[in-house]
Amino acid sequence: MKPSLVIVAVTLASSLSACSVETSSCGPSGCTSSRSGSFSSQPIGGACANDGECAGSLRCDTAAPSGYCLQTSCSASTPCPGGGVCVADAQGNFCAKSCTSNNSCRQGYFCQRFRNASDGFCTYR
């Protein structure tokens, strides 16, 4: 009877680990946890460490402090998701979190206003 319980326990453990969303690892300097799988939901402008942490088709700009979920292109036929605004720069157009004041942006970011407008997008210095 014990061998069958071991087999059931191993099968159950394998099934659960395949669905795991958060993992932890510990070392001499302490423990860290990270998310894996496709269970992510960071909205536009949200913090991220990789593309998998951003909602839908958003990508993670890892050069931004604590990461920044954004859409890599936008146009009249490819609009930004809700809460986003299309911004043009030297590399092309991208969607960033829209804002009306610095309070609209997460900590460490500020509202860069569009020229002669009351709204803008959240960015960092």
mmCIF file with all atom_site columns, C-alpha atoms in Angstrom:
data_model
loop_
_atom_site.group_PDB
_atom_site.id
_atom_site.type_symbol
_atom_site.label_atom_id
_atom_site.label_alt_id
_atom_site.label_comp_id
_atom_site.label_asym_id
_atom_site.label_entity_id
_atom_site.label_seq_id
_atom_site.pdbx_PDB_ins_code
_atom_site.Cartn_x
_atom_site.Cartn_y
_atom_site.Cartn_z
_atom_site.occupancy
_atom_site.B_iso_or_equiv
_atom_site.pdbx_formal_charge
_atom_site.auth_seq_id
_atom_site.auth_comp_id
_atom_site.auth_asym_id
_atom_site.auth_atom_id
_atom_site.pdbx_PDB_model_num
ATOM 1   C CA . MET A 1 1   ? 0.000  0.000  0.000   1.00 0.00 ? 1   MET A CA 1
ATOM 2   C CA . LYS A 1 2   ? 2.808  2.435  0.738   1.00 0.00 ? 2   LYS A CA 1
ATOM 3   C CA . PRO A 1 3   ? 4.338  2.207  -2.769  1.00 0.00 ? 3   PRO A CA 1
ATOM 4   C CA . SER A 1 4   ? 1.038  3.223  -4.352  1.00 0.00 ? 4   SER A CA 1
ATOM 5   C CA . LEU A 1 5   ? 0.803  6.176  -1.978  1.00 0.00 ? 5   LEU A CA 1
ATOM 6   C CA . VAL A 1 6   ? 4.294  7.220  -2.981  1.00 0.00 ? 6   VAL A CA 1
ATOM 7   C CA . ILE A 1 7   ? 3.358  7.005  -6.647  1.00 0.00 ? 7   ILE A CA 1
ATOM 8   C CA . VAL A 1 8   ? 0.199  9.032  -6.061  1.00 0.00 ? 8   VAL A CA 1
ATOM 9   C CA . ALA A 1 9   ? 2.150  11.622 -4.068  1.00 0.00 ? 9   ALA A CA 1
ATOM 10  C CA . VAL A 1 10  ? 4.815  11.922 -6.776  1.00 0.00 ? 10  VAL A CA 1
ATOM 11  C CA . THR A 1 11  ? 2.165  12.245 -9.489  1.00 0.00 ? 11  THR A CA 1
ATOM 12  C CA . LEU A 1 12  ? 0.302  14.863 -7.501  1.00 0.00 ? 12  LEU A CA 1
ATOM 13  C CA . ALA A 1 13  ? 3.489  16.806 -6.767  1.00 0.00 ? 13  ALA A CA 1
ATOM 14  C CA . SER A 1 14  ? 4.431  16.741 -10.454 1.00 0.00 ? 14  SER A CA 1
ATOM 15  C CA . SER A 1 15  ? 0.990  17.991 -11.446 1.00 0.00 ? 15  SER A CA 1
ATOM 16  C CA . LEU A 1 16  ? 1.100  20.804 -8.945  1.00 0.00 ? 16  LEU A CA 1
ATOM 17  C CA . SER A 1 17  ? 4.576  21.961 -9.908  1.00 0.00 ? 17  SER A CA 1
ATOM 18  C CA . ALA A 1 18  ? 3.503  22.260 -13.564 1.00 0.00 ? 18  ALA A CA 1
ATOM 19  C CA . CYS A 1 19  ? 0.821  24.745 -12.493 1.00 0.00 ? 19  CYS A CA 1
ATOM 20  C CA . SER A 1 20  ? 3.093  26.664 -10.137 1.00 0.00 ? 20  SER A CA 1
ATOM 21  C CA . VAL A 1 21  ? 2.943  30.417 -10.461 1.00 0.00 ? 21  VAL A CA 1
ATOM 22  C CA . GLU A 1 22  ? 5.402  31.490 -7.789  1.00 0.00 ? 22  GLU A CA 1
ATOM 23  C CA . THR A 1 23  ? 8.728  29.893 -6.907  1.00 0.00 ? 23  THR A CA 1
ATOM 24  C CA . SER A 1 24  ? 11.145 30.619 -4.105  1.00 0.00 ? 24  SER A CA 1
ATOM 25  C CA . SER A 1 25  ? 14.838 30.005 -3.784  1.00 0.00 ? 25  SER A CA 1
ATOM 26  C CA . CYS A 1 26  ? 17.012 30.522 -0.749  1.00 0.00 ? 26  CYS A CA 1
ATOM 27  C CA . GLY A 1 27  ? 20.729 31.045 -0.495  1.00 0.00 ? 27  GLY A CA 1
ATOM 28  C CA . PRO A 1 28  ? 23.296 32.466 1.924   1.00 0.00 ? 28  PRO A CA 1
ATOM 29  C CA . SER A 1 29  ? 22.040 36.026 1.368   1.00 0.00 ? 29  SER A CA 1
ATOM 30  C CA . GLY A 1 30  ? 18.357 35.213 1.898   1.00 0.00 ? 30  GLY A CA 1
ATOM 31  C CA . CYS A 1 31  ? 15.338 34.084 -0.069  1.00 0.00 ? 31  CYS A CA 1
ATOM 32  C CA . THR A 1 32  ? 13.825 35.418 -3.269  1.00 0.00 ? 32  THR A CA 1
ATOM 33  C CA . SER A 1 33  ? 10.644 34.516 -5.098  1.00 0.00 ? 33  SER A CA 1
ATOM 34  C CA . SER A 1 34  ? 9.697  34.892 -8.719  1.00 0.00 ? 34  SER A CA 1
ATOM 35  C CA . ARG A 1 35  ? 6.662  34.259 -10.880 1.00 0.00 ? 35  ARG A CA 1
ATOM 36  C CA . SER A 1 36  ? 6.567  31.846 -13.774 1.00 0.00 ? 36  SER A CA 1
ATOM 37  C CA . GLY A 1 37  ? 4.007  30.680 -16.259 1.00 0.00 ? 37  GLY A CA 1
ATOM 38  C CA . SER A 1 38  ? 1.408  32.745 -18.055 1.00 0.00 ? 38  SER A CA 1
ATOM 39  C CA . PHE A 1 39  ? -0.488 34.009 -15.022 1.00 0.00 ? 39  PHE A CA 1
ATOM 40  C CA . SER A 1 40  ? 0.523  37.675 -15.266 1.00 0.00 ? 40  SER A CA 1
ATOM 41  C CA . SER A 1 41  ? -1.477 40.839 -15.271 1.00 0.00 ? 41  SER A CA 1
ATOM 42  C CA . GLN A 1 42  ? 0.707  43.944 -14.998 1.00 0.00 ? 42  GLN A CA 1
ATOM 43  C CA . PRO A 1 43  ? -1.103 46.717 -16.901 1.00 0.00 ? 43  PRO A CA 1
ATOM 44  C CA . ILE A 1 44  ? 0.508  49.296 -19.133 1.00 0.00 ? 44  ILE A CA 1
ATOM 45  C CA . GLY A 1 45  ? 3.066  51.216 -17.052 1.00 0.00 ? 45  GLY A CA 1
ATOM 46  C CA . GLY A 1 46  ? 3.282  48.399 -14.491 1.00 0.00 ? 46  GLY A CA 1
ATOM 47  C CA . ALA A 1 47  ? 6.522  47.046 -13.018 1.00 0.00 ? 47  ALA A CA 1
ATOM 48  C CA . CYS A 1 48  ? 7.989  43.900 -14.596 1.00 0.00 ? 48  CYS A CA 1
ATOM 49  C CA . ALA A 1 49  ? 11.116 41.785 -14.871 1.00 0.00 ? 49  ALA A CA 1
ATOM 50  C CA . ASN A 1 50  ? 10.202 40.108 -18.182 1.00 0.00 ? 50  ASN A CA 1
ATOM 51  C CA . ASP A 1 51  ? 7.540  40.094 -20.905 1.00 0.00 ? 51  ASP A CA 1
ATOM 52  C CA . GLY A 1 52  ? 5.651  37.288 -19.179 1.00 0.00 ? 52  GLY A CA 1
ATOM 53  C CA . GLU A 1 53  ? 4.717  39.570 -16.291 1.00 0.00 ? 53  GLU A CA 1
ATOM 54  C CA . CYS A 1 54  ? 2.905  42.068 -18.542 1.00 0.00 ? 54  CYS A CA 1
ATOM 55  C CA . ALA A 1 55  ? -0.765 41.699 -19.482 1.00 0.00 ? 55  ALA A CA 1
ATOM 56  C CA . GLY A 1 56  ? -1.776 40.548 -22.943 1.00 0.00 ? 56  GLY A CA 1
ATOM 57  C CA . SER A 1 57  ? 0.680  41.465 -25.676 1.00 0.00 ? 57  SER A CA 1
ATOM 58  C CA . LEU A 1 58  ? 2.497  44.125 -23.633 1.00 0.00 ? 58  LEU A CA 1
ATOM 59  C CA . ARG A 1 59  ? 6.303  43.874 -23.436 1.00 0.00 ? 59  ARG A CA 1
ATOM 60  C CA . CYS A 1 60  ? 8.632  44.647 -20.543 1.00 0.00 ? 60  CYS A CA 1
ATOM 61  C CA . ASP A 1 61  ? 11.149 47.449 -21.002 1.00 0.00 ? 61  ASP A CA 1
ATOM 62  C CA . THR A 1 62  ? 13.825 46.116 -18.652 1.00 0.00 ? 62  THR A CA 1
ATOM 63  C CA . ALA A 1 63  ? 15.968 49.246 -19.135 1.00 0.00 ? 63  ALA A CA 1
ATOM 64  C CA . ALA A 1 64  ? 13.379 51.231 -17.156 1.00 0.00 ? 64  ALA A CA 1
ATOM 65  C CA . PRO A 1 65  ? 13.645 51.279 -13.337 1.00 0.00 ? 65  PRO A CA 1
ATOM 66  C CA . SER A 1 66  ? 11.872 48.127 -12.011 1.00 0.00 ? 66  SER A CA 1
ATOM 67  C CA . GLY A 1 67  ? 10.751 47.456 -15.600 1.00 0.00 ? 67  GLY A CA 1
ATOM 68  C CA . TYR A 1 68  ? 7.884  49.071 -17.500 1.00 0.00 ? 68  TYR A CA 1
ATOM 69  C CA . CYS A 1 69  ? 5.088  47.252 -19.333 1.00 0.00 ? 69  CYS A CA 1
ATOM 70  C CA . LEU A 1 70  ? 4.439  48.897 -22.697 1.00 0.00 ? 70  LEU A CA 1
ATOM 71  C CA . GLN A 1 71  ? 3.172  48.176 -26.181 1.00 0.00 ? 71  GLN A CA 1
ATOM 72  C CA . THR A 1 72  ? 6.002  48.326 -28.713 1.00 0.00 ? 72  THR A CA 1
ATOM 73  C CA . SER A 1 73  ? 4.027  49.973 -31.518 1.00 0.00 ? 73  SER A CA 1
ATOM 74  C CA . CYS A 1 74  ? 0.869  51.976 -32.035 1.00 0.00 ? 74  CYS A CA 1
ATOM 75  C CA . SER A 1 75  ? -0.982 53.696 -34.838 1.00 0.00 ? 75  SER A CA 1
ATOM 76  C CA . ALA A 1 76  ? -4.535 54.474 -35.931 1.00 0.00 ? 76  ALA A CA 1
ATOM 77  C CA . SER A 1 77  ? -4.951 50.783 -36.818 1.00 0.00 ? 77  SER A CA 1
ATOM 78  C CA . THR A 1 78  ? -3.055 49.530 -33.724 1.00 0.00 ? 78  THR A CA 1
ATOM 79  C CA . PRO A 1 79  ? -4.407 51.583 -30.809 1.00 0.00 ? 79  PRO A CA 1
ATOM 80  C CA . CYS A 1 80  ? -3.052 51.536 -27.279 1.00 0.00 ? 80  CYS A CA 1
ATOM 81  C CA . PRO A 1 81  ? -4.783 49.467 -24.596 1.00 0.00 ? 81  PRO A CA 1
ATOM 82  C CA . GLY A 1 82  ? -6.975 51.191 -22.015 1.00 0.00 ? 82  GLY A CA 1
ATOM 83  C CA . GLY A 1 83  ? -4.972 53.604 -19.885 1.00 0.00 ? 83  GLY A CA 1
ATOM 84  C CA . GLY A 1 84  ? -2.312 53.971 -22.582 1.00 0.00 ? 84  GLY A CA 1
ATOM 85  C CA . VAL A 1 85  ? -1.322 56.726 -24.951 1.00 0.00 ? 85  VAL A CA 1
ATOM 86  C CA . CYS A 1 86  ? 0.707  56.569 -28.178 1.00 0.00 ? 86  CYS A CA 1
ATOM 87  C CA . VAL A 1 87  ? 4.097  58.281 -27.907 1.00 0.00 ? 87  VAL A CA 1
ATOM 88  C CA . ALA A 1 88  ? 6.520  58.943 -30.780 1.00 0.00 ? 88  ALA A CA 1
ATOM 89  C CA . ASP A 1 89  ? 10.286 58.940 -30.310 1.00 0.00 ? 89  ASP A CA 1
ATOM 90  C CA . ALA A 1 90  ? 13.384 58.439 -32.483 1.00 0.00 ? 90  ALA A CA 1
ATOM 91  C CA . GLN A 1 91  ? 12.867 54.635 -32.548 1.00 0.00 ? 91  GLN A CA 1
ATOM 92  C CA . GLY A 1 92  ? 9.181  54.845 -33.527 1.00 0.00 ? 92  GLY A CA 1
ATOM 93  C CA . ASN A 1 93  ? 5.818  54.813 -31.765 1.00 0.00 ? 93  ASN A CA 1
ATOM 94  C CA . PHE A 1 94  ? 5.024  52.987 -28.527 1.00 0.00 ? 94  PHE A CA 1
ATOM 95  C CA . CYS A 1 95  ? 2.222  52.951 -25.958 1.00 0.00 ? 95  CYS A CA 1
ATOM 96  C CA . ALA A 1 96  ? 2.952  54.186 -22.443 1.00 0.00 ? 96  ALA A CA 1
ATOM 97  C CA . LYS A 1 97  ? 0.723  54.808 -19.417 1.00 0.00 ? 97  LYS A CA 1
ATOM 98  C CA . SER A 1 98  ? -1.238 58.022 -19.871 1.00 0.00 ? 98  SER A CA 1
ATOM 99  C CA . CYS A 1 99  ? -1.269 60.606 -17.086 1.00 0.00 ? 99  CYS A CA 1
ATOM 100 C CA . THR A 1 100 ? -2.446 64.075 -16.125 1.00 0.00 ? 100 THR A CA 1
ATOM 101 C CA . SER A 1 101 ? -0.138 64.588 -13.138 1.00 0.00 ? 101 SER A CA 1
ATOM 102 C CA . ASN A 1 102 ? 2.814  62.958 -11.380 1.00 0.00 ? 102 ASN A CA 1
ATOM 103 C CA . ASN A 1 103 ? 0.308  61.322 -8.994  1.00 0.00 ? 103 ASN A CA 1
ATOM 104 C CA . SER A 1 104 ? -0.999 59.296 -11.958 1.00 0.00 ? 104 SER A CA 1
ATOM 105 C CA . CYS A 1 105 ? 2.398  57.553 -12.251 1.00 0.00 ? 105 CYS A CA 1
ATOM 106 C CA . ARG A 1 106 ? 3.957  54.930 -10.024 1.00 0.00 ? 106 ARG A CA 1
ATOM 107 C CA . GLN A 1 107 ? 6.764  55.796 -7.602  1.00 0.00 ? 107 GLN A CA 1
ATOM 108 C CA . GLY A 1 108 ? 9.996  56.806 -9.360  1.00 0.00 ? 108 GLY A CA 1
ATOM 109 C CA . TYR A 1 109 ? 8.163  57.980 -12.507 1.00 0.00 ? 109 TYR A CA 1
ATOM 110 C CA . PHE A 1 110 ? 6.745  61.355 -13.502 1.00 0.00 ? 110 PHE A CA 1
ATOM 111 C CA . CYS A 1 111 ? 4.176  62.675 -15.962 1.00 0.00 ? 111 CYS A CA 1
ATOM 112 C CA . GLN A 1 112 ? 5.893  64.008 -19.091 1.00 0.00 ? 112 GLN A CA 1
ATOM 113 C CA . ARG A 1 113 ? 3.286  66.306 -20.579 1.00 0.00 ? 113 ARG A CA 1
ATOM 114 C CA . PHE A 1 114 ? 2.743  66.608 -24.289 1.00 0.00 ? 114 PHE A CA 1
ATOM 115 C CA . ARG A 1 115 ? 3.496  70.023 -25.715 1.00 0.00 ? 115 ARG A CA 1
ATOM 116 C CA . ASN A 1 116 ? 0.622  72.462 -25.067 1.00 0.00 ? 116 ASN A CA 1
ATOM 117 C CA . ALA A 1 117 ? -1.519 69.732 -23.483 1.00 0.00 ? 117 ALA A CA 1
ATOM 118 C CA . SER A 1 118 ? -2.810 68.868 -20.024 1.00 0.00 ? 118 SER A CA 1
ATOM 119 C CA . ASP A 1 119 ? -2.056 65.167 -20.435 1.00 0.00 ? 119 ASP A CA 1
ATOM 120 C CA . GLY A 1 120 ? 1.059  63.141 -21.083 1.00 0.00 ? 120 GLY A CA 1
ATOM 121 C CA . PHE A 1 121 ? 2.734  59.796 -20.333 1.00 0.00 ? 121 PHE A CA 1
ATOM 122 C CA . CYS A 1 122 ? 4.534  58.277 -17.365 1.00 0.00 ? 122 CYS A CA 1
ATOM 123 C CA . THR A 1 123 ? 8.292  58.082 -17.782 1.00 0.00 ? 123 THR A CA 1
ATOM 124 C CA . TYR A 1 124 ? 11.485 58.215 -15.728 1.00 0.00 ? 124 TYR A CA 1
ATOM 125 C CA . ARG A 1 125 ? 14.522 60.489 -15.666 1.00 0.00 ? 125 ARG A CA 1
#
